[in-house]
Amino acid sequence: MTTSTALLSVCDVTRRFGSLRAVDGLSFDIAEGEIVGLLGPNGSGKTTMMNLVSGALKPDAGTIRLAGSDIAGLPPNRIARQGIARTFQLVRVLPSMNCLDNVKAGLGFGAQPTWGATADSKAEGLLERVGMAHRRLTLGKDLTYMDQKRLELARALALQPRLLLLDEWLAGLNPSELVEAIELLRKVRGEGVTMVMVEHVMDAIRSLCDRCVIMNAGAKIAEGMPAEALAEPEVVRAYLGDDADA
Amino acid sequence: MTMNSRSTLLGAVLLLAGVVGLALLPGFVGGYGLSMAINFLMFAILATSWAMFSGPSGYVSLATVAFFGIGAYTVAVLGEQLPWGAVLLLAAGIAFVVALLVGLSTLRLRGVYFVIFSFGLAELIRQVVNWYESTQAGSVGRYVFLDITQEQIVWQLTAVLALLFIVGWLIERSRVGFALRMIGDDETVALHCGVNITLIKVLVFSLSAAFMALVGAIVAPRWTYLDPSIAFNPNISFQVLIMALLGGARRLYGPLLGVIPMVLLFEYLSSNFPHLFSILLGITFLAIVYMVPHGVAGLIDSYVQRYRERFPGRRVGKNQQKESAL
Ligand SMILES: Nc1ncnc2c1ncn2[C@@H]1O[C@H](COP(=O)(O)OP(=O)(O)O)[C@@H](O)[C@H]1O
Ligand SMILES: [Mg+2]
């Protein structure tokens, strides 16, 4: 993977919380069209890394480039407009707005904002895509957990992102929902969206990810094809005692 | 006709009827009636403009009287030197700029911190004016001798209220209004959807402040004598808050539903229990927050929502045709 073709290029990024280095000199590249799994035991800094890329947090050091331009430290709204969308580990929908409006929230302010009748029909289409057409007028706060997750994905896709960040989007789904959800993500990838996904669901990682970056204590300990990276001794050691996978 | 355009039409008809009614009112009522009409209109504008920002965003402001007072003082100081139209524009402009500066520095505060800060701001402005008037201008109070009748005040306030409804309606259906609702629901989500939340908040906050100042300017001639404790009376901020909450701050028409009963109630309380007024104000506030947290308009909305969910087939809206084709 050379830097010139990388869509996202993270270089020597560090973020501290007090004396804790939650992300410690981390570097990795994501190529256009790739799905990369960001893995690691709990507390290893995955969410912090996602927050740094999406602008929710500012790095203390290092650069983050999206298609060549430095986005490190920009506010989230500017980063969203440059084409990065995300979901949240603790799912966030707009509670007092109905599902249509929740999706329109993603349509109205991105790189190519749409509004009015066009946005209405696009929002309908996106709800359909995530299997929520029948919930269009239900308020965000009245949705089940699974539906909130679906809605969050629809809102992120509404931004027409070049890079989609999914923070444990599959967590908490039952086996049949999981199959469906993985299929949905595969479809999204087929449409040319590049993804970074933080996941503990190993089946999903094996079947979806082209590559994995594995973190421990804020640093990268392995990188490569999922099966190979997960088999590296340091990874096995980091996960030992962790119930993420046998 | 779709539901949206039908309710727009209904709103326009009601607005027009209200304007005509209020414009003709001075011909039918005496001095007391006019003074009540001025009270209604004044609080209707204050509560509606308060709700224009605070309703969707969830930022509860107690700075209403700061902008109201700025408007009144603009008249007290410049009323005799400039043409009336220029005085009004200036009042609105000053409040807009003050709100812009205040907003940029404080709209990062959330929840109760913003409430307290906005209250403190109004008190600070009052104290600064007090200090300036007593030490620099020579006396605490000012006289406002302007040739403006009660009728003219009613007409001006009616025009401002109509303008406010048009502006509020335009904002509500624009991306700015939508973004403000997103901010009220979840600022983090709004940010990550690409919304410049500071810009949106400060813009609408300042716009609402401009309307509050217009009210202060228009009603100032009624007082003849003005001092900071009148123009910056914190009770006004609380009264406006109570009215907007009772009516429902998340709808443009909501505050009006609260203004009508509350102006009558406050009129009764202040003439019968002048010394207990602040206490009774507090009790009213608690009662409303406890009993109708989302206001009368909120009650109406939740019935509509429940109805829609129970009878999804009967939805009347933009998508009706598409659905019947399916
Ligand atoms: N806002 C914060 N303030 C202080 N410490 C934090 C904050 N966010 C995360 N941390 C700490 O940083 C470390 C990495 O957290 P996180 O990125 O959430 O890990 P992961 O997502 O891999 O489970 C943890 O030790 C966590 O307690
Ligand atoms: Mg995490």
Coordinates of C-alpha atoms and ligand atoms in Angstrom, one line a residue:
Chain A
M1 CA 0.0 0.0 0.0
T2 CA 1.7 3.2 -1.1
T3 CA 0.8 6.5 0.4
S4 CA -0.1 8.0 -3.0
T5 CA -3.1 5.7 -3.4
A6 CA -4.2 5.9 0.2
L7 CA -7.6 7.5 0.9
L8 CA -6.8 7.8 4.6
S9 CA -3.3 8.1 5.9
V10 CA -2.8 8.1 9.6
C11 CA 0.8 9.0 10.6
D12 CA 2.4 8.9 14.0
V13 CA -0.8 10.0 15.7
T14 CA -0.8 10.4 19.5
R15 CA -3.6 11.3 21.9
R16 CA -3.2 11.5 25.6
F17 CA -5.8 11.7 28.4
G18 CA -3.8 13.1 31.3
S19 CA -0.9 10.7 31.6
L20 CA -2.6 7.9 29.7
R21 CA -1.6 7.5 26.0
A22 CA -4.8 6.2 24.6
V23 CA -3.4 6.4 21.1
D24 CA 0.4 6.2 20.9
G25 CA 2.3 6.9 17.7
L26 CA -0.2 5.0 15.5
S27 CA 0.2 4.8 11.8
F28 CA -1.8 3.1 9.1
D29 CA -3.2 3.6 5.6
I30 CA -6.5 2.8 4.1
A31 CA -6.8 2.4 0.4
E32 CA -9.8 3.5 -1.7
G33 CA -12.5 0.7 -1.7
E34 CA -11.0 -1.3 1.2
I35 CA -12.7 -2.5 4.3
V36 CA -10.3 -2.5 7.2
G37 CA -11.0 -3.9 10.6
L38 CA -9.6 -2.0 13.6
L39 CA -9.2 -4.6 16.3
G40 CA -7.9 -4.8 19.8
P41 CA -8.9 -5.6 23.4
N42 CA -11.1 -3.3 25.3
G43 CA -9.4 0.0 26.2
S44 CA -6.8 -0.4 23.5
G45 CA -7.7 3.0 21.9
K46 CA -9.9 2.0 19.0
T47 CA -12.8 4.4 19.7
T48 CA -10.3 7.1 20.5
M49 CA -8.7 6.6 17.1
M50 CA -12.1 6.8 15.4
N51 CA -12.8 10.0 17.3
L52 CA -9.5 11.4 16.1
V53 CA -10.3 10.6 12.4
S54 CA -13.9 12.0 12.7
G55 CA -12.8 15.1 14.5
A56 CA -14.5 14.4 17.8
L57 CA -11.1 14.6 19.4
K58 CA -8.0 16.5 18.4
P59 CA -4.6 14.6 18.2
D60 CA -1.7 15.8 20.3
A61 CA 0.7 14.9 17.6
G62 CA 0.8 13.3 14.1
T63 CA -1.1 13.9 10.8
I64 CA -4.3 12.4 9.4
R65 CA -4.7 12.9 5.7
L66 CA -7.8 12.3 3.7
A67 CA -7.0 12.0 0.0
G68 CA -3.8 14.0 0.6
S69 CA -5.2 16.9 2.7
D70 CA -4.5 17.1 6.4
I71 CA -7.7 16.9 8.5
A72 CA -6.1 16.4 11.9
G73 CA -7.7 18.8 14.4
L74 CA -10.4 20.1 12.1
P75 CA -13.9 20.3 13.7
P76 CA -16.2 17.3 13.0
N77 CA -18.5 19.3 10.7
R78 CA -15.7 20.2 8.4
I79 CA -14.5 16.6 8.3
A80 CA -18.0 15.4 7.7
R81 CA -18.2 17.7 4.7
Q82 CA -14.9 16.3 3.4
G83 CA -16.5 12.9 3.2
I84 CA -16.1 11.0 6.5
A85 CA -19.2 9.7 8.1
R86 CA -19.5 7.6 11.3
T87 CA -21.6 5.7 13.6
F88 CA -21.1 5.7 17.4
Q89 CA -20.2 2.9 19.7
L90 CA -23.1 4.0 22.0
V91 CA -25.8 4.4 19.3
R92 CA -27.0 8.0 18.7
V93 CA -30.2 8.8 16.9
L94 CA -32.1 12.1 17.1
P95 CA -34.7 11.2 19.7
S96 CA -37.4 13.7 19.0
M97 CA -37.3 13.4 15.2
N98 CA -38.9 10.7 13.1
C99 CA -36.8 8.3 11.0
L100 CA -37.2 10.3 7.8
D101 CA -35.9 13.4 9.5
N102 CA -33.1 11.5 11.0
V103 CA -31.9 10.5 7.6
K104 CA -32.5 14.0 6.2
A105 CA -30.1 15.1 8.9
G106 CA -27.4 13.3 7.0
L107 CA -28.6 14.6 3.7
G108 CA -28.9 18.3 4.3
F109 CA -25.4 19.4 5.4
G110 CA -22.8 17.2 3.8
A111 CA -20.5 17.6 0.8
Q112 CA -23.5 17.7 -1.6
P113 CA -26.3 18.9 0.5
T114 CA -29.9 18.0 -0.6
W115 CA -33.0 19.5 0.7
G116 CA -36.8 19.6 0.0
A117 CA -38.5 17.0 -2.2
T118 CA -35.2 15.5 -3.4
A119 CA -34.1 14.9 0.1
D120 CA -37.5 13.4 1.0
S121 CA -37.3 10.8 -1.7
K122 CA -33.6 10.1 -1.1
A123 CA -34.4 9.6 2.6
E124 CA -37.1 7.1 1.7
G125 CA -34.7 5.3 -0.4
L126 CA -32.1 5.1 2.3
L127 CA -34.6 3.9 4.9
E128 CA -35.6 1.2 2.4
R129 CA -32.0 0.2 1.9
V130 CA -31.5 -0.5 5.6
G131 CA -34.9 -2.2 5.9
M132 CA -36.8 0.5 7.8
A133 CA -39.3 1.8 5.3
H134 CA -42.1 0.9 7.6
R135 CA -40.7 3.0 10.4
R136 CA -40.5 6.3 8.5
L137 CA -42.7 8.3 10.9
T138 CA -41.6 6.6 14.2
L139 CA -39.6 8.9 16.5
G140 CA -36.0 8.0 17.1
K141 CA -36.6 7.5 20.8
D142 CA -39.3 4.9 20.1
L143 CA -37.1 2.6 18.1
T144 CA -35.7 -0.7 19.2
Y145 CA -31.9 -1.0 19.6
M146 CA -31.5 -2.8 16.3
D147 CA -33.6 -0.2 14.5
Q148 CA -31.6 2.6 16.0
K149 CA -28.5 1.0 14.7
R150 CA -30.0 0.6 11.2
L151 CA -31.1 4.2 11.3
E152 CA -27.7 5.4 12.3
L153 CA -26.2 3.6 9.3
A154 CA -28.8 5.2 7.0
R155 CA -27.9 8.6 8.3
A156 CA -24.2 8.0 7.8
L157 CA -24.8 6.7 4.3
A158 CA -26.9 9.8 3.6
L159 CA -23.7 11.8 3.8
Q160 CA -22.4 9.9 0.7
P161 CA -19.2 9.3 2.5
R162 CA -15.9 8.4 0.9
L163 CA -14.9 6.9 4.2
L164 CA -17.3 5.3 6.6
L165 CA -16.3 4.7 10.2
L166 CA -18.3 2.0 12.1
D167 CA -17.6 1.7 15.8
E168 CA -18.9 -1.7 16.9
W169 CA -21.9 -1.4 14.6
L170 CA -22.6 -5.1 14.8
A171 CA -22.4 -5.4 18.6
G172 CA -25.6 -6.6 20.2
L173 CA -27.2 -8.2 17.1
N174 CA -28.6 -11.7 17.2
P175 CA -27.2 -14.3 14.7
S176 CA -29.9 -13.8 12.1
E177 CA -29.7 -10.0 12.3
L178 CA -25.9 -10.4 12.0
V179 CA -26.2 -12.3 8.7
E180 CA -28.5 -9.6 7.4
A181 CA -26.3 -6.8 8.7
I182 CA -23.1 -8.2 7.2
E183 CA -24.9 -8.6 3.9
L184 CA -25.9 -5.0 4.1
L185 CA -22.3 -3.9 4.7
R186 CA -21.2 -5.9 1.8
K187 CA -23.7 -4.2 -0.4
V188 CA -22.5 -0.8 0.8
R189 CA -18.9 -1.8 0.0
G190 CA -20.0 -2.8 -3.5
E191 CA -21.1 0.8 -4.0
G192 CA -17.6 1.9 -3.5
V193 CA -17.6 3.1 0.1
T194 CA -14.4 2.6 2.0
M195 CA -14.8 1.5 5.5
V196 CA -13.0 1.2 8.8
M197 CA -14.8 -1.0 11.2
V198 CA -14.1 -1.5 14.9
E199 CA -15.4 -5.0 15.5
H200 CA -15.3 -7.9 18.0
V201 CA -17.5 -10.2 15.8
M202 CA -14.8 -12.4 14.3
D203 CA -17.2 -13.9 11.6
A204 CA -17.8 -10.4 10.4
I205 CA -14.2 -9.5 10.3
R206 CA -13.3 -12.7 8.4
S207 CA -16.0 -12.3 5.8
L208 CA -15.9 -8.6 5.3
C209 CA -12.5 -7.2 6.0
D210 CA -9.7 -7.1 3.4
R211 CA -7.2 -6.2 6.1
C212 CA -6.9 -5.7 9.8
V213 CA -5.0 -3.3 12.0
I214 CA -4.7 -4.7 15.5
M215 CA -4.0 -2.4 18.4
N216 CA -3.0 -2.8 22.0
A217 CA -2.4 -0.1 24.6
G218 CA -2.7 2.6 21.9
A219 CA -0.1 1.1 19.5
K220 CA -0.3 -1.1 16.5
I221 CA 0.8 -4.6 17.2
A222 CA -0.1 -6.3 13.9
E223 CA -1.4 -5.6 10.4
G224 CA -2.4 -7.7 7.5
M225 CA -4.9 -10.3 6.2
P226 CA -7.4 -11.1 9.0
A227 CA -6.4 -14.7 9.4
E228 CA -2.7 -14.1 9.4
A229 CA -2.8 -10.9 11.6
L230 CA -4.9 -12.6 14.2
A231 CA -2.6 -15.5 14.4
E232 CA 0.5 -13.5 15.3
P233 CA 1.9 -14.3 18.7
E234 CA 1.7 -10.8 20.1
V235 CA -2.0 -10.6 19.1
V236 CA -2.7 -13.9 20.7
R237 CA -0.9 -12.7 23.8
A238 CA -2.9 -9.4 23.8
Y239 CA -6.2 -11.2 23.5
L240 CA -5.3 -14.0 26.0
G241 CA -7.9 -14.0 28.7
D242 CA -10.1 -11.8 26.6
D243 CA -13.3 -13.5 25.4
A244 CA -13.4 -11.8 22.0
D245 CA -12.7 -15.0 20.2
A246 CA -11.2 -18.4 21.0
Chain B
M1 CA -54.0 19.6 -1.4
T2 CA -51.4 18.2 0.9
M3 CA -51.4 18.6 4.7
N4 CA -48.4 20.8 4.6
S5 CA -49.8 23.4 2.2
R6 CA -53.2 23.2 3.9
S7 CA -51.7 24.1 7.3
T8 CA -49.6 26.8 5.7
L9 CA -52.8 28.3 4.1
L10 CA -54.6 28.1 7.5
G11 CA -51.7 29.8 9.2
A12 CA -51.7 32.6 6.6
V13 CA -55.4 33.1 6.9
L14 CA -55.2 33.2 10.7
L15 CA -52.2 35.6 10.5
L16 CA -54.1 37.9 8.2
A17 CA -57.2 37.8 10.3
G18 CA -55.2 38.5 13.4
V19 CA -53.4 41.5 11.8
V20 CA -56.7 43.0 10.6
G21 CA -58.4 42.4 13.9
L22 CA -55.6 44.0 15.9
A23 CA -55.3 46.9 13.5
L24 CA -59.0 47.7 13.9
L25 CA -59.0 47.0 17.7
P26 CA -58.1 50.6 18.8
G27 CA -61.4 51.8 17.2
F28 CA -63.4 49.6 19.6
V29 CA -61.7 49.6 22.9
G30 CA -60.8 52.3 25.4
G31 CA -57.6 53.1 27.2
Y32 CA -57.6 50.0 29.4
G33 CA -58.3 47.7 26.5
L34 CA -55.5 49.2 24.6
S35 CA -53.1 48.8 27.4
M36 CA -54.1 45.1 27.7
A37 CA -53.6 44.7 23.9
I38 CA -50.1 46.2 24.2
N39 CA -49.4 43.7 27.0
F40 CA -50.6 40.7 24.9
L41 CA -48.7 41.8 21.9
M42 CA -45.5 42.6 23.8
F43 CA -45.5 39.2 25.4
A44 CA -46.6 37.4 22.3
I45 CA -43.5 38.8 20.4
L46 CA -41.2 38.2 23.3
A47 CA -42.4 34.6 23.9
T48 CA -42.5 33.7 20.2
S49 CA -39.0 35.0 19.5
W50 CA -37.7 33.4 22.7
A51 CA -39.1 30.1 21.5
M52 CA -37.8 30.6 18.0
F53 CA -34.3 29.9 19.4
S54 CA -34.8 28.2 22.7
G55 CA -37.6 25.8 21.6
P56 CA -35.7 23.8 19.0
S57 CA -32.2 24.2 20.4
G58 CA -33.1 23.5 24.0
Y59 CA -30.9 26.4 25.2
V60 CA -33.1 28.0 27.9
S61 CA -32.3 31.7 27.9
L62 CA -33.1 34.1 30.8
A63 CA -31.5 37.0 28.9
T64 CA -34.8 38.1 27.3
V65 CA -34.9 41.3 29.3
A66 CA -31.4 42.2 28.4
F67 CA -32.3 42.6 24.7
F68 CA -35.7 44.1 25.6
G69 CA -33.9 46.7 27.8
I70 CA -31.4 47.5 25.1
G71 CA -34.3 48.3 22.8
A72 CA -35.9 50.5 25.4
Y73 CA -32.7 52.4 26.2
T74 CA -31.9 53.0 22.6
V75 CA -35.2 54.9 22.5
A76 CA -34.5 56.7 25.8
V77 CA -31.1 57.9 24.6
L78 CA -31.7 58.4 20.8
G79 CA -35.4 58.7 20.5
E80 CA -35.5 62.4 20.0
Q81 CA -32.4 62.7 17.9
L82 CA -33.2 60.3 15.1
P83 CA -36.2 59.5 12.9
W84 CA -38.3 56.8 14.5
G85 CA -37.6 54.2 11.8
A86 CA -33.9 54.6 12.3
V87 CA -34.2 54.3 16.1
L88 CA -36.0 51.0 15.7
L89 CA -33.5 49.7 13.2
L90 CA -30.7 50.7 15.5
A91 CA -32.3 49.1 18.5
A92 CA -32.6 45.8 16.6
G93 CA -29.1 46.2 15.2
I94 CA -27.4 46.8 18.6
A95 CA -29.2 43.8 20.2
F96 CA -28.2 41.6 17.2
V97 CA -24.6 42.5 17.7
V98 CA -24.6 42.1 21.5
A99 CA -26.3 38.7 21.0
L100 CA -23.7 37.8 18.4
L101 CA -20.8 38.5 20.8
V102 CA -22.6 36.9 23.8
G103 CA -23.5 33.9 21.7
L104 CA -20.0 33.3 20.4
S105 CA -18.7 33.3 23.9
T106 CA -21.4 31.4 25.7
L107 CA -23.3 29.1 23.5
R108 CA -20.7 26.4 24.2
L109 CA -22.2 26.1 27.6
R110 CA -24.9 23.6 27.9
G111 CA -27.8 22.9 30.2
V112 CA -28.1 24.8 33.4
Y113 CA -24.8 26.6 32.9
F114 CA -26.2 28.5 29.9
V115 CA -29.4 29.3 31.9
I116 CA -27.4 30.7 34.8
F117 CA -25.0 32.6 32.4
S118 CA -27.9 34.1 30.5
F119 CA -29.5 35.3 33.7
G120 CA -26.2 36.7 34.9
L121 CA -25.7 38.5 31.6
A122 CA -29.0 40.3 31.9
E123 CA -28.1 41.4 35.5
L124 CA -24.7 42.5 34.4
I125 CA -26.1 44.7 31.6
R126 CA -28.5 46.2 34.1
Q127 CA -25.8 47.0 36.5
V128 CA -23.5 48.5 33.9
V129 CA -26.4 50.7 32.7
N130 CA -27.1 51.6 36.2
W131 CA -23.5 52.5 36.9
Y132 CA -23.2 54.5 33.7
E133 CA -26.4 56.5 34.3
S134 CA -25.7 57.3 37.9
T135 CA -22.0 58.2 37.6
Q136 CA -21.6 59.4 34.0
A137 CA -25.0 60.6 32.8
G138 CA -25.9 62.3 36.1
S139 CA -29.2 60.7 37.1
V140 CA -30.5 57.1 37.2
G141 CA -33.6 57.6 35.2
R142 CA -34.5 59.2 31.9
Y143 CA -37.7 60.7 30.5
V144 CA -39.1 59.6 27.2
F145 CA -41.1 62.4 25.6
L146 CA -42.2 61.1 22.3
D147 CA -45.4 61.8 20.4
I148 CA -46.5 58.2 20.1
T149 CA -50.0 57.1 21.0
Q150 CA -51.2 53.8 22.4
E151 CA -52.9 53.1 19.1
Q152 CA -49.6 53.6 17.2
I153 CA -47.9 51.2 19.7
V154 CA -50.6 48.6 19.0
W155 CA -50.1 49.0 15.2
Q156 CA -46.4 48.8 15.4
L157 CA -46.4 45.7 17.6
T158 CA -48.9 44.0 15.3
A159 CA -46.6 44.6 12.4
V160 CA -43.6 43.2 14.3
L161 CA -45.6 40.2 15.4
A162 CA -46.7 39.5 11.8
L163 CA -43.1 39.9 10.6
L164 CA -41.9 37.5 13.4
F165 CA -44.4 34.9 12.3
I166 CA -43.3 35.1 8.7
V167 CA -39.6 35.0 9.7
G168 CA -40.2 32.1 12.2
W169 CA -42.1 30.2 9.6
L170 CA -39.4 30.6 7.0
I171 CA -36.7 29.5 9.5
E172 CA -38.7 26.5 10.7
R173 CA -39.0 25.1 7.2
S174 CA -35.4 26.0 6.2
R175 CA -32.2 24.0 6.8
V176 CA -31.3 26.5 9.5
G177 CA -34.4 25.5 11.5
F178 CA -33.9 21.9 10.9
A179 CA -30.3 22.1 12.0
L180 CA -31.4 23.9 15.2
R181 CA -33.7 21.0 16.0
M182 CA -30.8 18.6 15.4
I183 CA -28.7 20.6 17.8
G184 CA -31.5 20.4 20.4
D185 CA -31.6 16.7 20.0
D186 CA -27.9 15.9 19.9
E187 CA -25.1 18.4 19.2
T188 CA -22.6 15.6 18.6
V189 CA -24.7 14.1 15.9
A190 CA -25.4 17.5 14.3
L191 CA -21.7 18.2 14.2
H192 CA -20.9 14.9 12.6
C193 CA -23.6 15.4 10.0
G194 CA -21.7 18.5 8.8
V195 CA -23.7 21.2 10.7
N196 CA -21.8 24.3 11.7
I197 CA -23.5 24.4 15.1
T198 CA -21.9 27.6 16.4
L199 CA -23.0 29.5 13.3
I200 CA -26.6 28.2 13.5
K201 CA -27.0 28.8 17.2
V202 CA -25.5 32.3 17.1
L203 CA -27.5 33.3 14.0
V204 CA -30.9 32.4 15.4
F205 CA -30.1 33.6 18.9
S206 CA -29.2 37.0 17.5
L207 CA -32.2 37.2 15.3
S208 CA -34.5 36.5 18.2
A209 CA -32.6 39.1 20.3
A210 CA -33.3 41.7 17.5
F211 CA -37.1 41.1 17.8
M212 CA -36.9 41.4 21.6
A213 CA -35.2 44.7 21.3
L214 CA -37.8 45.9 18.8
V215 CA -40.5 45.3 21.4
G216 CA -38.5 47.2 24.1
A217 CA -38.1 50.1 21.7
I218 CA -41.7 50.2 20.6
V219 CA -43.2 50.1 24.1
A220 CA -40.7 52.5 25.7
P221 CA -42.7 55.7 25.0
R222 CA -45.5 54.2 27.1
W223 CA -43.5 54.6 30.3
T224 CA -42.5 58.2 30.0
Y225 CA -40.0 57.6 32.8
L226 CA -37.4 54.8 32.4
D227 CA -34.7 53.5 34.6
P228 CA -32.7 50.3 34.6
S229 CA -34.9 48.5 37.1
I230 CA -37.9 49.0 34.8
A231 CA -36.2 48.3 31.5
F232 CA -34.2 45.4 32.7
N233 CA -36.7 43.9 35.2
P234 CA -35.7 40.2 35.4
N235 CA -39.4 39.3 36.0
I236 CA -39.9 39.9 32.3
S237 CA -37.5 37.1 31.4
F238 CA -39.2 34.7 33.7
Q239 CA -42.7 35.6 32.5
V240 CA -41.7 35.1 28.9
L241 CA -40.1 31.7 29.8
I242 CA -43.3 30.6 31.6
M243 CA -45.6 31.7 28.7
A244 CA -43.5 29.9 26.1
L245 CA -43.2 26.7 28.2
L246 CA -47.0 26.7 28.9
G247 CA -47.9 27.1 25.3
G248 CA -45.2 24.9 23.9
A249 CA -41.8 26.1 22.6
R250 CA -41.3 23.6 19.8
R251 CA -44.1 25.1 17.7
L252 CA -44.2 28.5 16.2
Y253 CA -47.8 29.1 17.4
G254 CA -47.2 27.4 20.7
P255 CA -46.1 30.4 22.8
L256 CA -49.3 32.3 21.8
L257 CA -51.3 29.6 23.6
G258 CA -49.4 30.4 26.7
V259 CA -49.4 34.2 26.4
I260 CA -53.2 34.7 26.5
P261 CA -53.9 32.9 29.8
M262 CA -50.7 34.1 31.4
V263 CA -51.0 37.8 30.7
L264 CA -54.4 37.7 32.3
L265 CA -53.0 35.7 35.3
F266 CA -50.0 38.0 35.8
E267 CA -52.2 41.0 35.5
Y268 CA -54.5 39.7 38.2
L269 CA -51.5 38.6 40.4
S270 CA -49.6 41.9 40.1
S271 CA -52.6 44.0 40.9
N272 CA -53.9 41.9 43.8
F273 CA -50.7 40.6 45.3
P274 CA -48.0 43.0 44.3
H275 CA -45.6 42.0 47.1
L276 CA -46.0 38.3 46.5
F277 CA -45.6 38.6 42.7
S278 CA -42.1 37.0 42.4
I279 CA -43.1 34.1 44.6
L280 CA -46.3 33.5 42.7
L281 CA -44.3 33.7 39.5
G282 CA -42.0 30.9 40.8
I283 CA -44.9 28.7 41.8
T284 CA -46.6 29.1 38.4
F285 CA -43.3 28.1 36.8
L286 CA -42.9 25.0 38.8
A287 CA -46.6 24.0 38.3
I288 CA -46.2 24.3 34.5
V289 CA -42.9 22.4 34.3
Y290 CA -44.4 19.7 36.4
M291 CA -47.8 19.4 34.7
V292 CA -47.2 20.2 31.0
P293 CA -43.5 19.9 30.4
H294 CA -43.9 20.2 26.7
G295 CA -46.6 22.7 26.7
V296 CA -50.1 22.7 25.2
A297 CA -48.7 22.5 21.7
G298 CA -46.6 19.5 22.8
L299 CA -49.7 17.7 24.0
I300 CA -51.4 18.3 20.6
D301 CA -48.3 17.0 18.9
S302 CA -48.1 13.8 20.9
Y303 CA -51.8 13.1 20.1
V304 CA -51.1 13.6 16.4
Q305 CA -48.1 11.3 16.6
R306 CA -50.0 8.6 18.3
Y307 CA -52.8 8.9 15.7
R308 CA -50.3 8.7 12.9
E309 CA -48.8 5.5 14.3
R310 CA -52.1 3.9 14.9
F311 CA -53.5 4.7 11.5
P312 CA -50.4 4.8 9.2
G313 CA -52.6 4.2 6.2
R314 CA -54.5 7.4 6.6
R315 CA -51.4 9.5 6.4
V316 CA -52.2 12.6 4.3
G317 CA -49.0 14.0 3.1
K318 CA -46.5 14.6 0.3
N319 CA -46.0 10.9 -0.2
Q320 CA -49.6 9.9 -0.5
Q321 CA -49.7 9.4 -4.2
K322 CA -46.5 7.4 -4.3
E323 CA -48.0 5.1 -1.6
S324 CA -51.3 4.5 -3.2
A325 CA -49.4 3.5 -6.3
L326 CA -47.5 0.8 -4.4
Ligands
LIG1 N1 -12.6 11.1 27.1 C1 -11.8 10.4 27.8 N2 -11.2 10.8 28.9 C2 -10.3 10.1 29.6 N3 -9.9 8.8 29.2 C3 -10.5 8.3 28.1 C4 -11.4 9.1 27.3 N4 -11.8 8.3 26.3 C5 -11.1 7.2 26.4 N5 -10.3 7.2 27.5 C6 -9.4 6.1 27.9 O1 -8.6 5.8 26.8 C7 -8.4 4.4 26.7 C8 -8.8 3.9 25.3 O2 -10.3 4.0 25.3 P1 -11.1 3.6 23.9 O3 -10.5 4.4 22.8 O4 -12.5 3.9 24.2 O5 -10.8 2.1 23.8 P2 -11.6 1.0 22.9 O6 -12.5 1.6 22.0 O7 -10.4 0.3 22.2 O8 -12.2 0.0 23.9 C9 -9.2 3.7 27.8 O9 -8.2 3.5 28.8 C10 -10.1 4.8 28.2 O10 -10.5 4.7 29.6
MG2 MG -14.6 1.4 21.8

